[in-house]
GROMACS .gro file of C-alpha atoms in nm:
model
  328
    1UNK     CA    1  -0.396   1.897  -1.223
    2UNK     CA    2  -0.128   1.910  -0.948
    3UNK     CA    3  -0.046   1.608  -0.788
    4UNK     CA    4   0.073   1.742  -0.453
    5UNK     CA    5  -0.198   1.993  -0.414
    6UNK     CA    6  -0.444   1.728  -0.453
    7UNK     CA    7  -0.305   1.539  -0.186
    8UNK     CA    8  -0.295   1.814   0.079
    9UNK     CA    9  -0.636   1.888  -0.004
   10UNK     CA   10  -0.738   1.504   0.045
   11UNK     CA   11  -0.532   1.507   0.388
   12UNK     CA   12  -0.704   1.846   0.446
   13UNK     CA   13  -1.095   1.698   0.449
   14UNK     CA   14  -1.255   1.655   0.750
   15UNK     CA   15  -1.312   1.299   0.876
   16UNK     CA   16  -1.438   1.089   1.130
   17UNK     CA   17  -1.167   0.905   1.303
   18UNK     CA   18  -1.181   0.535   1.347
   19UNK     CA   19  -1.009   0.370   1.627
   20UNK     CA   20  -0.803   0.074   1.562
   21UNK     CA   21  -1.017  -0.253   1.660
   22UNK     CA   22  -0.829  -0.467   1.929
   23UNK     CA   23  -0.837  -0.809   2.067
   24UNK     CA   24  -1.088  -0.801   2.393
   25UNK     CA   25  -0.917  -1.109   2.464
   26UNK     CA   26  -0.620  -0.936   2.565
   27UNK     CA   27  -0.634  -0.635   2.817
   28UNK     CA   28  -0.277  -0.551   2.809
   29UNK     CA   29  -0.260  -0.474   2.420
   30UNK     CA   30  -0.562  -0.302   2.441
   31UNK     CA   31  -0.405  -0.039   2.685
   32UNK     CA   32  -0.024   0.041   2.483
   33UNK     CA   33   0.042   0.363   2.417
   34UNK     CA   34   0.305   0.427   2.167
   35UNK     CA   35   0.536   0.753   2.162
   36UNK     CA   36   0.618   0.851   1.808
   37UNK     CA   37   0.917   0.666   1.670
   38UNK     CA   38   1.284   0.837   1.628
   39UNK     CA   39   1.544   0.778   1.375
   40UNK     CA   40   1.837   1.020   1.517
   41UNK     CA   41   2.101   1.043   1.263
   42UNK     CA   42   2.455   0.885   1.308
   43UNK     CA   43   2.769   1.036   1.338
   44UNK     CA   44   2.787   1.075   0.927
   45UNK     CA   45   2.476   1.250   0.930
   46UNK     CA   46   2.255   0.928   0.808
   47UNK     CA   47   1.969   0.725   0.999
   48UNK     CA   48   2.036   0.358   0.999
   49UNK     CA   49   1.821   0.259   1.343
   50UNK     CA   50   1.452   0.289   1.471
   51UNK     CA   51   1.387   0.364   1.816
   52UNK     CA   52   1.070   0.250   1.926
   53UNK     CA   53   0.892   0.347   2.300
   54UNK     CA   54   0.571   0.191   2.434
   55UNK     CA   55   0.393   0.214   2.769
   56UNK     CA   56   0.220  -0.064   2.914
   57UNK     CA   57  -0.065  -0.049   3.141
   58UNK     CA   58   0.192  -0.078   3.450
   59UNK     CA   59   0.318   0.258   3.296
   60UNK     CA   60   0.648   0.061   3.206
   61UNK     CA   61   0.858   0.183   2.952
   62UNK     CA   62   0.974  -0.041   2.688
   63UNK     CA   63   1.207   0.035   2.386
   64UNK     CA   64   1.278  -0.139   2.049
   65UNK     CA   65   1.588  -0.015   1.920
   66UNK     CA   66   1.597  -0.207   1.533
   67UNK     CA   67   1.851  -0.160   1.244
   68UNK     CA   68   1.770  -0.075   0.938
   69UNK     CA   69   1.801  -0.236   0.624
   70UNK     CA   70   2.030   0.002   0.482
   71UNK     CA   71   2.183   0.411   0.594
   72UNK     CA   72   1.918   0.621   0.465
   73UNK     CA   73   2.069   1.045   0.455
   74UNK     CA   74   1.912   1.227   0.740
   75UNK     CA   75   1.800   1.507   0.486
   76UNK     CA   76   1.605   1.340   0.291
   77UNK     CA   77   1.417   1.063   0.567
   78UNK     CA   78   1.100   1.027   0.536
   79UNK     CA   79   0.937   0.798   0.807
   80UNK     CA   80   0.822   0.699   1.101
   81UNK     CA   81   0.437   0.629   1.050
   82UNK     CA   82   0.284   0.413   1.285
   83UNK     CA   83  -0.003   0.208   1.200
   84UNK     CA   84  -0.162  -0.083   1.358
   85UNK     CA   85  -0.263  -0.420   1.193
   86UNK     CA   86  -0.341  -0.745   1.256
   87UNK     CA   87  -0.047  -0.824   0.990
   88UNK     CA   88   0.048  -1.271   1.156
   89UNK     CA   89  -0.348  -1.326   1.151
   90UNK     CA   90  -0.371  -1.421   1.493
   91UNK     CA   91  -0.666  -1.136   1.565
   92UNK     CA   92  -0.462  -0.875   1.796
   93UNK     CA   93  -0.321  -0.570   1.617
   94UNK     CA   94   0.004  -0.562   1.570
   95UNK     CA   95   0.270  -0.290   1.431
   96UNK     CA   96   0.363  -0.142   1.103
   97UNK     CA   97   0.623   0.173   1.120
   98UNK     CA   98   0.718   0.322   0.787
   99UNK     CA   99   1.114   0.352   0.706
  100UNK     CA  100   1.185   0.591   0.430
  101UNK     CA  101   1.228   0.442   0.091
  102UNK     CA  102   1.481   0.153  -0.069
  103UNK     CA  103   1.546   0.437  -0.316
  104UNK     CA  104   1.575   0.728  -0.155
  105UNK     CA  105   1.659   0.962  -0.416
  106UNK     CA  106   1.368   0.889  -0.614
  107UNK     CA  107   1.113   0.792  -0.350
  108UNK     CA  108   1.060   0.478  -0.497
  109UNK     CA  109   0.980   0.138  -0.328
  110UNK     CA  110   0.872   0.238   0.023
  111UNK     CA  111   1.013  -0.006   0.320
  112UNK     CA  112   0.782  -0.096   0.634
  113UNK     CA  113   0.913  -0.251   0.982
  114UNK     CA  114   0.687  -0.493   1.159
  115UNK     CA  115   0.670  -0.571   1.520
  116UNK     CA  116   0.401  -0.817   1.617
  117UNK     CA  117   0.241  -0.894   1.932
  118UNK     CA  118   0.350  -1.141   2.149
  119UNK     CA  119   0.062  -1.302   2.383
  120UNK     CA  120   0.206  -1.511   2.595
  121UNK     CA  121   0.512  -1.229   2.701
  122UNK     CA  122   0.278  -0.910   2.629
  123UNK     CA  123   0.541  -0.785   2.436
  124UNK     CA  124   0.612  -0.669   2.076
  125UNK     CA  125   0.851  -0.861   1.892
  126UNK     CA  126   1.045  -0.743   1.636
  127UNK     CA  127   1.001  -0.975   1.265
  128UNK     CA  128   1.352  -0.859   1.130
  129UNK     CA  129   1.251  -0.847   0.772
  130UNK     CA  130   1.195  -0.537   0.681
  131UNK     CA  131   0.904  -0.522   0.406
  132UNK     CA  132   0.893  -0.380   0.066
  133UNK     CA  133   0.538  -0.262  -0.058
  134UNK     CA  134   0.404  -0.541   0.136
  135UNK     CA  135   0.036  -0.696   0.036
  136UNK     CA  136  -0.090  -0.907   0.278
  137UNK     CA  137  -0.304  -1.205   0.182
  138UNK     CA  138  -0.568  -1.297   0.460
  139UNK     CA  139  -0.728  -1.592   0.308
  140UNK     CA  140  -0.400  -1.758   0.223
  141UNK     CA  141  -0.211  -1.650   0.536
  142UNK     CA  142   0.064  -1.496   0.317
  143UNK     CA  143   0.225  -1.151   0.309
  144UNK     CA  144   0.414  -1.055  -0.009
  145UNK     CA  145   0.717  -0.767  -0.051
  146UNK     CA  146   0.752  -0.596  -0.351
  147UNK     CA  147   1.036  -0.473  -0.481
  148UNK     CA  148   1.033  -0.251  -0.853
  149UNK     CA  149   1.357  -0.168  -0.994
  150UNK     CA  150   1.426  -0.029  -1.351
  151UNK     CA  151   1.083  -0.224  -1.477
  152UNK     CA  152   1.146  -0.553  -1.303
  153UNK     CA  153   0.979  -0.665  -1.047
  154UNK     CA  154   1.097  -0.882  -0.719
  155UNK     CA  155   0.835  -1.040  -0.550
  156UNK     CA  156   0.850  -1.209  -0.237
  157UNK     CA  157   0.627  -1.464  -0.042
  158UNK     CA  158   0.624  -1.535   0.321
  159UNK     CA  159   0.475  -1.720   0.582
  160UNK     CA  160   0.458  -1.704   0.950
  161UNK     CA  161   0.588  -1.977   1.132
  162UNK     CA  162   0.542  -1.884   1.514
  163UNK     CA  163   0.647  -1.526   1.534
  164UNK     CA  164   0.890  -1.494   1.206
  165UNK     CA  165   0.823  -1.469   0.887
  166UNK     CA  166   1.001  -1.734   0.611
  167UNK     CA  167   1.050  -1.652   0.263
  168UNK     CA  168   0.816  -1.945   0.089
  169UNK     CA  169   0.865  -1.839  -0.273
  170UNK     CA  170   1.016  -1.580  -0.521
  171UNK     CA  171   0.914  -1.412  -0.831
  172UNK     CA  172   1.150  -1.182  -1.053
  173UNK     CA  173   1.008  -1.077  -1.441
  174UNK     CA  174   0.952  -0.744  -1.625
  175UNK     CA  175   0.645  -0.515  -1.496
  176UNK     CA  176   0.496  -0.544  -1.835
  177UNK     CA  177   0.478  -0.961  -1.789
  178UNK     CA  178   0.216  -0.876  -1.531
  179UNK     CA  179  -0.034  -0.664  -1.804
  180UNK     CA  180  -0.243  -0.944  -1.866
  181UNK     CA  181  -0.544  -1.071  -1.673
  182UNK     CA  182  -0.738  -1.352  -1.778
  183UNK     CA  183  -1.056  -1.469  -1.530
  184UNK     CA  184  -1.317  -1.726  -1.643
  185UNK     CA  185  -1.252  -1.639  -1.998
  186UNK     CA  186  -1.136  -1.306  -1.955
  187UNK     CA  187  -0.833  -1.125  -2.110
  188UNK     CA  188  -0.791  -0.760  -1.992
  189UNK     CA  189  -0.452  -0.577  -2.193
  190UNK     CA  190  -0.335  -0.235  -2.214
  191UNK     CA  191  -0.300  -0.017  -2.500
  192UNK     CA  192  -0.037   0.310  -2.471
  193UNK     CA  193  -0.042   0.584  -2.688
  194UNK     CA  194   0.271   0.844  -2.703
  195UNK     CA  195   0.314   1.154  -2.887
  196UNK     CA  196   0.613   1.281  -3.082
  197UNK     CA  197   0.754   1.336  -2.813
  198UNK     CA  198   0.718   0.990  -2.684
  199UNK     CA  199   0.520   1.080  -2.355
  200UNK     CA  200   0.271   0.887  -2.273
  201UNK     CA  201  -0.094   1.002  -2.366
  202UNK     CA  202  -0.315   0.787  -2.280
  203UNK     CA  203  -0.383   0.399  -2.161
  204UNK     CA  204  -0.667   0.226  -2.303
  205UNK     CA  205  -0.780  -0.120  -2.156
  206UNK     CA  206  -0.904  -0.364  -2.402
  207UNK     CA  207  -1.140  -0.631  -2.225
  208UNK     CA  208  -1.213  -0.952  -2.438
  209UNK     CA  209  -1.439  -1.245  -2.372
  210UNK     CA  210  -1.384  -1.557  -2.556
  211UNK     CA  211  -1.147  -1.352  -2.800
  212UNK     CA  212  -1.403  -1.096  -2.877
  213UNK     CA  213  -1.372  -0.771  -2.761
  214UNK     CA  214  -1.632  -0.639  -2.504
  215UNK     CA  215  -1.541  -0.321  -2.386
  216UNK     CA  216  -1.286  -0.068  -2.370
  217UNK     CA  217  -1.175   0.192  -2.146
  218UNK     CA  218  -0.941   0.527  -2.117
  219UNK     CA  219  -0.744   0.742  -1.922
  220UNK     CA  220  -0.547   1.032  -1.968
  221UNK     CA  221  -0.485   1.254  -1.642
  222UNK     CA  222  -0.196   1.221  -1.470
  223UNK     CA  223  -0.008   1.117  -1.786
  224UNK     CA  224   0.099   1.511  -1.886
  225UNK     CA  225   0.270   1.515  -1.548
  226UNK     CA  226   0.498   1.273  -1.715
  227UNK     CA  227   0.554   0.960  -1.493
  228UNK     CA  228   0.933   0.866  -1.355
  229UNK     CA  229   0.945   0.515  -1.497
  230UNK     CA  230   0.676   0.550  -1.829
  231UNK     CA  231   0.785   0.177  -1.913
  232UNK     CA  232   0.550   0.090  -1.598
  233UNK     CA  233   0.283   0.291  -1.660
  234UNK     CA  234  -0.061   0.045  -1.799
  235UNK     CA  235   0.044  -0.253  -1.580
  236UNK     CA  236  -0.261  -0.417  -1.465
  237UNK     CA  237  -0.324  -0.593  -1.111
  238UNK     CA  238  -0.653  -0.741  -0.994
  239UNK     CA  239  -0.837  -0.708  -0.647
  240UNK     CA  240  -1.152  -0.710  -0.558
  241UNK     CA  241  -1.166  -0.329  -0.483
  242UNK     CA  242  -1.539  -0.263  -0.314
  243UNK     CA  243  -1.549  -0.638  -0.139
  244UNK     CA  244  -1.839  -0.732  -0.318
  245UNK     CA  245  -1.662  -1.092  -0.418
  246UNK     CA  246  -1.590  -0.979  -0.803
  247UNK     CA  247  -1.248  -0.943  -0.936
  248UNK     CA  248  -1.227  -0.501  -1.046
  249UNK     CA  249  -0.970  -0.387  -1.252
  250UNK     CA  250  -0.678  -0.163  -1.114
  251UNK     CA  251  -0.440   0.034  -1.382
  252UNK     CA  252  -0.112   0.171  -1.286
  253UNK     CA  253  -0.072   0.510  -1.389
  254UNK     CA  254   0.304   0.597  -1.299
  255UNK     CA  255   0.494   0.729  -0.997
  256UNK     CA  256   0.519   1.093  -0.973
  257UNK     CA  257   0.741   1.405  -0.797
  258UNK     CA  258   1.034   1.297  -0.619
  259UNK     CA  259   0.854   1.150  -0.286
  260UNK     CA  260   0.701   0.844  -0.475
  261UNK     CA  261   0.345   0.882  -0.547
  262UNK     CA  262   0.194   0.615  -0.730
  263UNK     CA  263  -0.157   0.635  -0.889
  264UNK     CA  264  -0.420   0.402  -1.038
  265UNK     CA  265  -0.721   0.378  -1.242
  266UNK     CA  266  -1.005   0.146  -1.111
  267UNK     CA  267  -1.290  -0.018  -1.268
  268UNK     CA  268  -1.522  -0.184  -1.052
  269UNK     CA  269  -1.753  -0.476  -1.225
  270UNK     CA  270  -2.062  -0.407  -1.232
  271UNK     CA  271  -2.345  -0.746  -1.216
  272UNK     CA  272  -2.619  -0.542  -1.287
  273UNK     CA  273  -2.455  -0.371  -1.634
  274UNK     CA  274  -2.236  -0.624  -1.729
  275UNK     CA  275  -1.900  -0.430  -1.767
  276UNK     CA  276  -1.684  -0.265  -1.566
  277UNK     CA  277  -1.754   0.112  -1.421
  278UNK     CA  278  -1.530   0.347  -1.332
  279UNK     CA  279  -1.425   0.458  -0.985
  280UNK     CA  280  -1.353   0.815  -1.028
  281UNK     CA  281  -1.224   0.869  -0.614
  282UNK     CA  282  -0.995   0.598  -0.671
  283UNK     CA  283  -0.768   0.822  -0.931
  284UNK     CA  284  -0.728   1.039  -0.626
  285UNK     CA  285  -0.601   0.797  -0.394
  286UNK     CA  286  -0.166   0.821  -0.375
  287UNK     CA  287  -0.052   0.504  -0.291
  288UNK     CA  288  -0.365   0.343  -0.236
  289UNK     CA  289  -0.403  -0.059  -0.045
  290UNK     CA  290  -0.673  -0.273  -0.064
  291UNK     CA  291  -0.748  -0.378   0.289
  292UNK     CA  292  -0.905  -0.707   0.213
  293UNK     CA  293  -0.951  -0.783   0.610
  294UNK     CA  294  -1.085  -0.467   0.685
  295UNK     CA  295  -1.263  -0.396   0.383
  296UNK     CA  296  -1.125  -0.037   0.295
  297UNK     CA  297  -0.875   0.114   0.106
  298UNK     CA  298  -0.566   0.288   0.276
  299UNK     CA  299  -0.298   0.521   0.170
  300UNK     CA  300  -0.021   0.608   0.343
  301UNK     CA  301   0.222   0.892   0.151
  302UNK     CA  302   0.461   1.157   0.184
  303UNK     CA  303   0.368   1.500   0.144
  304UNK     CA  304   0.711   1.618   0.161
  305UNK     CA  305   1.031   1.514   0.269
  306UNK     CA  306   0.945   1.547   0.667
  307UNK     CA  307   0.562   1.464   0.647
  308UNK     CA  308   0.306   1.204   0.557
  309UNK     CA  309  -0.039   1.146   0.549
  310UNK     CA  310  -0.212   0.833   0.617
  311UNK     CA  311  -0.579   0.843   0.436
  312UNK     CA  312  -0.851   0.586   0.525
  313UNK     CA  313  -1.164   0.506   0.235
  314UNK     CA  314  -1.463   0.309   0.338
  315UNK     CA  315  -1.762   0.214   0.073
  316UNK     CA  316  -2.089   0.403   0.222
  317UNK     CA  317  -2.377   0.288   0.008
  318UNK     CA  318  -2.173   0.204  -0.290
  319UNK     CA  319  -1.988   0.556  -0.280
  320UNK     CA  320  -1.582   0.569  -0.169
  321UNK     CA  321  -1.601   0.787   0.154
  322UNK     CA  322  -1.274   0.922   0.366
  323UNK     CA  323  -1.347   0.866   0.686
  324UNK     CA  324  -1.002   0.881   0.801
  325UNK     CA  325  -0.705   1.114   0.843
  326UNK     CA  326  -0.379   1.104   0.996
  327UNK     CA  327  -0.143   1.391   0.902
  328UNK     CA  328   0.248   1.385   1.026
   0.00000   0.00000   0.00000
């Protein structure tokens, strides 16, 4: 199957649009209007700043003009996504603007620029760091970068004090250190097969219960493709995918084309059967992030080097639903 022709036909599907939820509490955030961020390209033909306009009820006119981390070429940009989150916990939406990748070449690692909401100046301020894969962590109050180079993996933990964020804690170790799971007695492990060729055919995930093994499950697609980095491919992570307070099983199955898709298996645990079930919508999902606040699961990837889609699913009687679409 093709991997970008899947994804145009996900962005294609009609879909209810949601309106972000804002804070009641404050009038004046509920009113911004945004105009859509520009990175002009410098005088050697790469972007290295954002420039950010929004309109306040007053019909004021305020602009963010923020450097980025590092000269991106002009060429190959691909940016610029707005999306609004409640990302310092304080209840009022803040804002989330995509910057191209850390890796440009490959598409790998996408960076994010936040810009939270100030509520005593009714202004946005911008946080400076500029985010890597970032998680965020609403029970905890923690967001987390993450940063995957040649089969290590960086990650970092902050916390807000006031309006910035303050690196509490860092992690560096091989991808593969991360393939184990264990939960009340569980141990979840990957299995890869290759052929001759040594490409990947298929990951199998091995669950075991007190050392005994209770179930196993497979997957294959994607795999032929072939997968940029195939010493990533199996790593497992853990979330609780469909918010019903159980631990699921997600699978990393590889990045893939040059504009940094990543896909994942997920098996959602099942009470009633006693093993995990498979999600089959969840294969289909580029890039996909559990929204633990907002209980859904978001996407947000490029479709080519000057577009992006941003993809919204929602559980609807047990059954992953899109209900939103933002093509750009």
């Amino acid at each position: 199957m093709k991997l970008i022709p899947l994804l145009m036909l996900a962005c294609s599907l009609s879909a209810a649009a949601n309106n972000t939820e804002t804070n009641d509490n404050d009038p004046i955030r509920n009113k911004i209007t945004f105009e859509a961020p520009a990175f002009p390209s410098n005088e050697d033909g790469d972007v290295d700043k954002l420039y950010l306009t929004y309109i306040t009820p007053d019909g004021k006119r305020h602009n963010i003009v923020s450097n980025l981390p590092l000269p991106l070429p002009a060429d190959a940009f691909a940016g610029g996504d707005i999306e609004e989150e409640d990302v310092n916990f304080d209840g009022i939406p803040d804002l989330q603007v995509s910057a191209g990748y850390f890796d440009s070449a490959t598409g790998h690692n996408p960076m994010y620029m936040w810009f939270v909401w100030d509520a005593k100046k009714h202004q946005f301020v911008d946080v400076e760091e500029v985010l890597i894969n970032p998680s965020i962590n609403v029970e905890e109050k923690t967001i987390c970068s993450h940063l995957l180079m040649e089969g290590e993996m960086t990650i970092d933990t902050y916390k807000w004090q006031g309006l910035k964020l303050v690196q509490t804690d860092t992690w560096t170790g091989a991808w593969t250190d991360m393939d184990e799971s264990e939960d009340d007695g569980e141990n979840i492990t990957t299995d890869i097969d290759h052929d001759e060729d040594d490409m990947i055919t298929k990951v199998t995930v091995i669950v075991k219960r007190d050392g005994q093994e209770v179930q196993r499950m497979e997957t294959t697609e994607w795999l032929e493709a072939g997968p940029t980095d195939p010493t990533v491919v199996g790593a497992i992570s853990r979330h609780d995918i469909n918010f019903d307070g159980h631990p699921d099983i997600q699978v990393y199955l590889g990045q893939y084309s040059n504009l940094g898709l990543d896909f994942y298996d997920a098996w959602l645990w099942s009470p009633k059967q006693n093993r995990y079930v498979k999600e089959p919508k969840y294969h289909e999902i580029p890039c996909p992030e559990v929204n633990t606040e907002k209980k859904w699961i978001e996407s947000n990837a490029a479709i080519s080097f000057s577009k992006s889609c941003y993809l919204r699913y929602e559980w609807k009687k047990g059954k992953l639903v899109l209900t939103k679409r933002v093509e750009q």
